Each structure stands twice: as C-alpha cells, then as structure tokens.
Tab-separated table of C-alpha atoms in Angstrom:
chain	number	residue	atom	x	y	z
A	1	MET	CA	69.160	72.870	54.787
A	2	PRO	CA	67.020	75.191	53.154
A	3	ALA	CA	65.600	78.459	54.732
A	4	ASN	CA	62.772	78.100	57.150
A	5	VAL	CA	59.518	79.407	57.125
A	6	ALA	CA	60.114	82.518	58.155
A	7	GLY	CA	62.934	82.865	55.451
A	8	GLU	CA	66.126	82.520	57.792
A	9	ALA	CA	69.100	80.531	56.500
A	10	PRO	CA	70.576	78.071	58.942
A	11	PHE	CA	74.258	80.069	58.317
A	12	LEU	CA	75.295	83.855	58.367
A	13	ASP	CA	77.110	84.883	55.404
A	14	ASP	CA	76.474	81.124	53.705
A	15	ASP	CA	79.374	80.187	56.323
A	16	PRO	CA	78.719	77.023	57.618
A	17	THR	CA	80.908	77.802	60.924
A	18	ARG	CA	78.464	80.779	61.567
A	19	LEU	CA	75.020	79.536	62.667
A	20	ASN	CA	72.164	82.183	62.344
A	21	PRO	CA	70.579	82.610	65.560
A	22	LYS	CA	66.961	83.190	64.323
A	23	PHE	CA	67.054	80.292	62.513
A	24	PHE	CA	68.412	77.889	65.526
A	25	ASP	CA	65.915	79.945	67.808
A	26	HIS	CA	63.298	78.271	65.796
A	27	VAL	CA	65.095	75.364	65.606
A	28	ASP	CA	64.877	75.095	69.468
A	29	LYS	CA	61.671	75.888	69.379
A	30	VAL	CA	60.497	73.119	67.492
A	31	LEU	CA	62.499	70.905	69.423
A	32	GLY	CA	61.034	72.134	72.599
A	33	LEU	CA	57.529	71.339	71.457
A	34	ALA	CA	58.784	68.374	70.281
A	35	GLU	CA	60.112	67.571	73.882
A	36	ASP	CA	57.301	68.439	75.226
A	37	LEU	CA	54.762	66.113	73.323
A	38	GLY	CA	57.563	63.453	74.316
A	39	LEU	CA	58.677	63.172	70.893
A	40	TYR	CA	62.212	62.481	69.571
A	41	VAL	CA	63.577	64.368	66.475
A	42	CYS	CA	66.071	63.020	63.835
A	43	LEU	CA	68.570	66.000	62.716
A	44	GLY	CA	70.537	65.525	59.799
A	45	VAL	CA	73.608	67.420	59.793
A	46	GLY	CA	75.496	66.155	56.895
A	47	GLU	CA	74.298	68.986	54.395
A	48	VAL	CA	77.726	70.360	54.686
A	49	VAL	CA	79.796	67.788	53.957
A	50	ARG	CA	77.216	66.724	50.654
A	51	PRO	CA	79.033	66.570	47.458
A	52	ASP	CA	76.408	68.739	46.260
A	53	SER	CA	75.696	71.018	49.142
A	54	LYS	CA	75.593	74.798	48.967
A	55	TRP	CA	78.017	74.446	52.178
A	56	ARG	CA	80.191	72.011	50.967
A	57	VAL	CA	83.558	72.083	53.155
A	58	THR	CA	86.196	70.095	51.984
A	59	VAL	CA	89.014	69.591	54.968
A	60	PRO	CA	87.994	67.786	58.207
A	61	GLU	CA	88.871	70.738	60.252
A	62	LYS	CA	86.418	73.176	58.871
A	63	ALA	CA	83.776	69.868	59.334
A	64	TYR	CA	84.748	69.969	62.861
A	65	THR	CA	83.941	73.030	63.431
A	66	CYS	CA	80.588	72.534	61.440
A	67	GLY	CA	79.824	70.281	63.575
A	68	TRP	CA	81.086	71.519	66.746
A	69	VAL	CA	79.115	74.372	66.642
A	70	VAL	CA	75.669	72.721	65.814
A	71	GLY	CA	76.183	70.433	68.617
A	72	HIS	CA	77.317	73.413	71.175
A	73	ARG	CA	74.170	75.224	70.130
A	74	LEU	CA	71.823	72.335	70.595
A	75	ARG	CA	73.880	70.458	73.921
A	76	HIS	CA	70.962	71.149	76.214
A	77	ARG	CA	68.198	68.699	73.803
A	78	HIS	CA	67.888	65.644	75.050
A	79	ASN	CA	65.683	64.784	72.718
A	80	LEU	CA	67.917	64.323	69.438
A	81	ILE	CA	69.201	61.872	67.228
A	82	TRP	CA	71.803	62.724	65.086
A	83	ASN	CA	72.153	61.867	62.214
A	84	GLY	CA	75.475	62.371	60.265
A	85	GLY	CA	74.723	61.115	56.876
A	86	HIS	CA	72.172	61.981	53.978
A	87	ASP	CA	71.500	59.510	50.876
A	88	TRP	CA	74.585	60.030	49.232
A	89	HIS	CA	77.935	57.392	49.189
A	90	ALA	CA	80.603	58.196	51.247
A	91	VAL	CA	83.066	57.123	48.972
A	92	LEU	CA	82.348	57.649	45.472
A	93	LYS	CA	84.683	57.089	42.175
A	94	ASP	CA	88.034	58.815	43.628
A	95	VAL	CA	86.076	60.746	46.455
A	96	ASP	CA	86.345	59.498	49.788
A	97	ASP	CA	84.219	61.538	51.908
A	98	ARG	CA	84.245	59.740	55.230
A	99	PRO	CA	87.189	61.953	57.064
A	100	LEU	CA	85.099	64.771	56.635
A	101	ILE	CA	81.969	62.615	57.895
A	102	ARG	CA	84.059	61.616	60.651
A	103	ALA	CA	85.448	65.070	61.519
A	104	MET	CA	81.991	66.670	61.702
A	105	ALA	CA	80.433	64.167	63.913
A	106	GLU	CA	83.384	64.278	66.368
A	107	GLY	CA	82.771	68.132	66.225
A	108	VAL	CA	79.187	67.307	66.806
A	109	ALA	CA	80.053	65.060	69.954
A	110	ASP	CA	82.446	67.730	71.497
A	111	GLY	CA	80.067	70.422	70.936
C-alpha cells in the first residue's frame, strides 16, 4: 500500500502492526462513500506477506497481528471483499508463504 493522496502511509514507523489513523480514516471515508452508492470494494491486505514488500513480515504471529489490526479497524464495514493475495506465488522455489497468508487471513477474520 502506497501513501494516500494526502501523503499518509498506512503504517506508523513502517510497522504493519501499527495502523496510521489518518490513513485509515481516509480508507473509512472512501468505503463509506462506496457504501452510499451501493458499491462493494475489494480490499487487498496481502501486502505485508508479499515477498518484495517494504513491510514484509516473515513469521505467522506477526502476519496474524497485521491481519487482526486491519480487520478490527474495518470490522463495521459491510461492503468489503477481502483479498488476501496479490500476484505472486505462495510457494516459490524453497519459500512457502502459505503459513503467512493463512495467519494473516485468520487475523482479518478474528479482527
């Protein structure tokens, strides 16, 4: 996730377990506008487990926490389609990211 139009990054101090309230207030506003129009939004939350991500996490516990904080922050929104993946292989060569992806998805669901 890059910075939003106001230049706000999604995480404080590049820590994906600490959401930037200003960024997510903007997300909430956009989701509210979409909901008012009867639209659903597909929200990609897999950036933190993406191999080339600036915010890459490498342990399932932290992936879970990342998912939980986002899921908890947006729990009141009913017009979301959660997308946990992006355009990379979950298993590539000797790296298996499936445990991270699962942990993040569980965190979102629990949040």
